[in-house]
Amino acid sequence: MSPTSTPPVASESSSAQPAPTRAFEKLSPVTGESQGTFTITDEAGVDAAVRRARAAFPAWRDLGLQGRIEVLNRLQPVLLEHCESFARRISEDTGKPLQESIITELLAIWLYHDYNRKHAARVLGRRKVKTPIVFAGKQSYIEYFPRGVVGVISPWNYPLQLAVAPMLAALIGGNTVVLKPSEVTPLTGLLAEELFKRVGLPEGVVEVVHGDGSTGAALTRSDIDMVFFTGSVATGRKVMAAAAERPIPCELELGGKDAFIVCADANLERAARAAVWGGLVNCGQTCISVERIFVVDSVHDRFVQLVREVVESLRQGGPEEFADVGPMIFARQLSTVERHIADAKERGAEILTGGARLERPGHFFPPTLLSGVTPDMAIYREETFGPVLPVIRVTDENEAIRLANEHQYGLNGSVWTRDIQKGLRLASRLECGQASVNDVINTTGHPGLPFGGVKSSGIGRYHGEDGLRAFMHTKGIMVDRGLLSNEPTWFPYGEAKLSSVVSLAKGVIGGSLPRTIGAFIKLLRGSGSDAKRS
Ligand code: NDP
């Protein structure tokens, strides 16, 4: 893939790909002007990239954890030198404010790597586990080894972070990676490729296949050993079906409809600012965006008024205008927002501010606050993924928790109360992968917390310990010193042995240590004569 602007760093691997046959044009979300034409990697190109990644796998695996950490640590000087210019390129591609490109894309990937390099030896190293008494005399271990070639398919909303974060965890464990970035943000797809080239990974350890959905589908059919997918539920189903054909492990990070529950005793001003930031950061195109705001009746009107004041104080514009809220990244997503708002209006919701796209080039939709939202509305049932804050009035927090959990999605959620113990109790009752008390979005930035969803929000976890292990096979190992020529429970069987086995089983099940030890000794003594018979 090559754009008319911002060429990728030249490499043998990209020049070795077969000539692509199709192309698409990318338009700026800020100006609507063309940002270049990009070619699409076809199935043969994808297969060739996977072959290169497979060829690179043994040497990368055998480099060992410390060797891989040393290579990946070169991310630090690259990010330090190019922080502002990389942020500008991401913002040019997506329209998001520069501050967000720095914090949620570049700083985020450094935090994940920093966590990985400090904890990988402990998390991925061989560890001893207890051995049950029935296996007395043996030692048991768990260890991990890389899966091989991991296919990573990433979306357009956080196009660098959501591509690079899983890649870093896969790479440190010894896997090689083939990335398929989203066609909606091809400039950042090129940036991800450039980033790893600047880090100086050995040839083939990271391959990037640019293109559209057909490229992603080809990757899921190719000779990969695992697929890690972030995107919509609809595509996630296809990815899982393709993975089932092989079969290979498949991790899915899908959509959300996160609940934001405001209790009567909340710090209302903080909660209002949080709802606005959590719902509008990245122009609402965040999988853990605030998508359903449940407010207890007694504070509903005051809270809505505070939210309205904050929303109306925001400035919207492109990255060069230093605005708070940018344009939407993807034109098609803007149509979803318009459909949801029209449906909500028709079914009785009130639009308190915003509500119609701006008369300017690009994909600008203003921050929009709706009250009177009810479960029959599309804006309640479906992921909106735009700059919209739907408010639902509830009688109390129990109703809010019930409604939050009745939904098909379960990605993240938050509870707002001055009573921390109550907040923790409510957060524990939320059926989702992450939850906060008096905070929003930040759980995903904490590199040590597992991230992922329940129900339609996905399968699997990444970030933290779970994230490091997600890209590994787990192996259980048991060691016996090998001194006995036969084990007491091996052949031959017999009546006397059966009576000792019954005693052993009852000792273990009944939790009686003396009975267990007694039966075990009897078995050990008997094993010599049994061995003679055999
Ligand atoms: P899509 O599902 O449309 O696309 C995701 C990726 O899959 C893109 O790279 C896309 O390529 C590719 N793709 C498309 N068709 C196929 C196919 N048949 N086989 C394999 N890959 C394919 O999602 P979006 O990019 O629109 O992302 C938005 C969605 O992602 C939202 O629902 C959001 O909630 C979710 N998301 C989830 C996150 C999480 O961590 N849980 C985080 C961020 C977003 P192309 O774009 O080139 O068509």
PDB file of C-alpha atoms in Angstrom, residues 280 316 325 341 353-358 364-369 387-388:
ATOM      1  CA  LEU A 280     -17.065  12.863  23.895  1.00  0.00           C
ATOM      2  CA  GLN A 316     -15.298  21.778  18.101  1.00  0.00           C
ATOM      3  CA  VAL A 325     -13.892  17.819  20.126  1.00  0.00           C
ATOM      4  CA  ILE A 341     -30.987  10.686  16.961  1.00  0.00           C
ATOM      5  CA  THR A 353     -28.217  20.668  22.673  1.00  0.00           C
ATOM      6  CA  GLY A 354     -26.674  19.690  19.318  1.00  0.00           C
ATOM      7  CA  GLY A 355     -28.611  17.259  17.159  1.00  0.00           C
ATOM      8  CA  ALA A 356     -27.693  18.019  13.523  1.00  0.00           C
ATOM      9  CA  ARG A 357     -24.425  17.863  11.560  1.00  0.00           C
ATOM     10  CA  LEU A 358     -22.469  21.081  11.129  1.00  0.00           C
ATOM     11  CA  PHE A 364     -18.465  17.295  11.991  1.00  0.00           C
ATOM     12  CA  PHE A 365     -21.352  16.351  14.232  1.00  0.00           C
ATOM     13  CA  PRO A 366     -21.812  18.511  17.351  1.00  0.00           C
ATOM     14  CA  PRO A 367     -21.835  17.158  20.905  1.00  0.00           C
ATOM     15  CA  THR A 368     -25.459  16.225  21.511  1.00  0.00           C
ATOM     16  CA  LEU A 369     -27.313  15.802  24.807  1.00  0.00           C
ATOM     17  CA  PRO A 387     -20.616  12.454  20.221  1.00  0.00           C
ATOM     18  CA  VAL A 388     -23.944  11.760  21.876  1.00  0.00           C
TER      19      VAL A 388
END
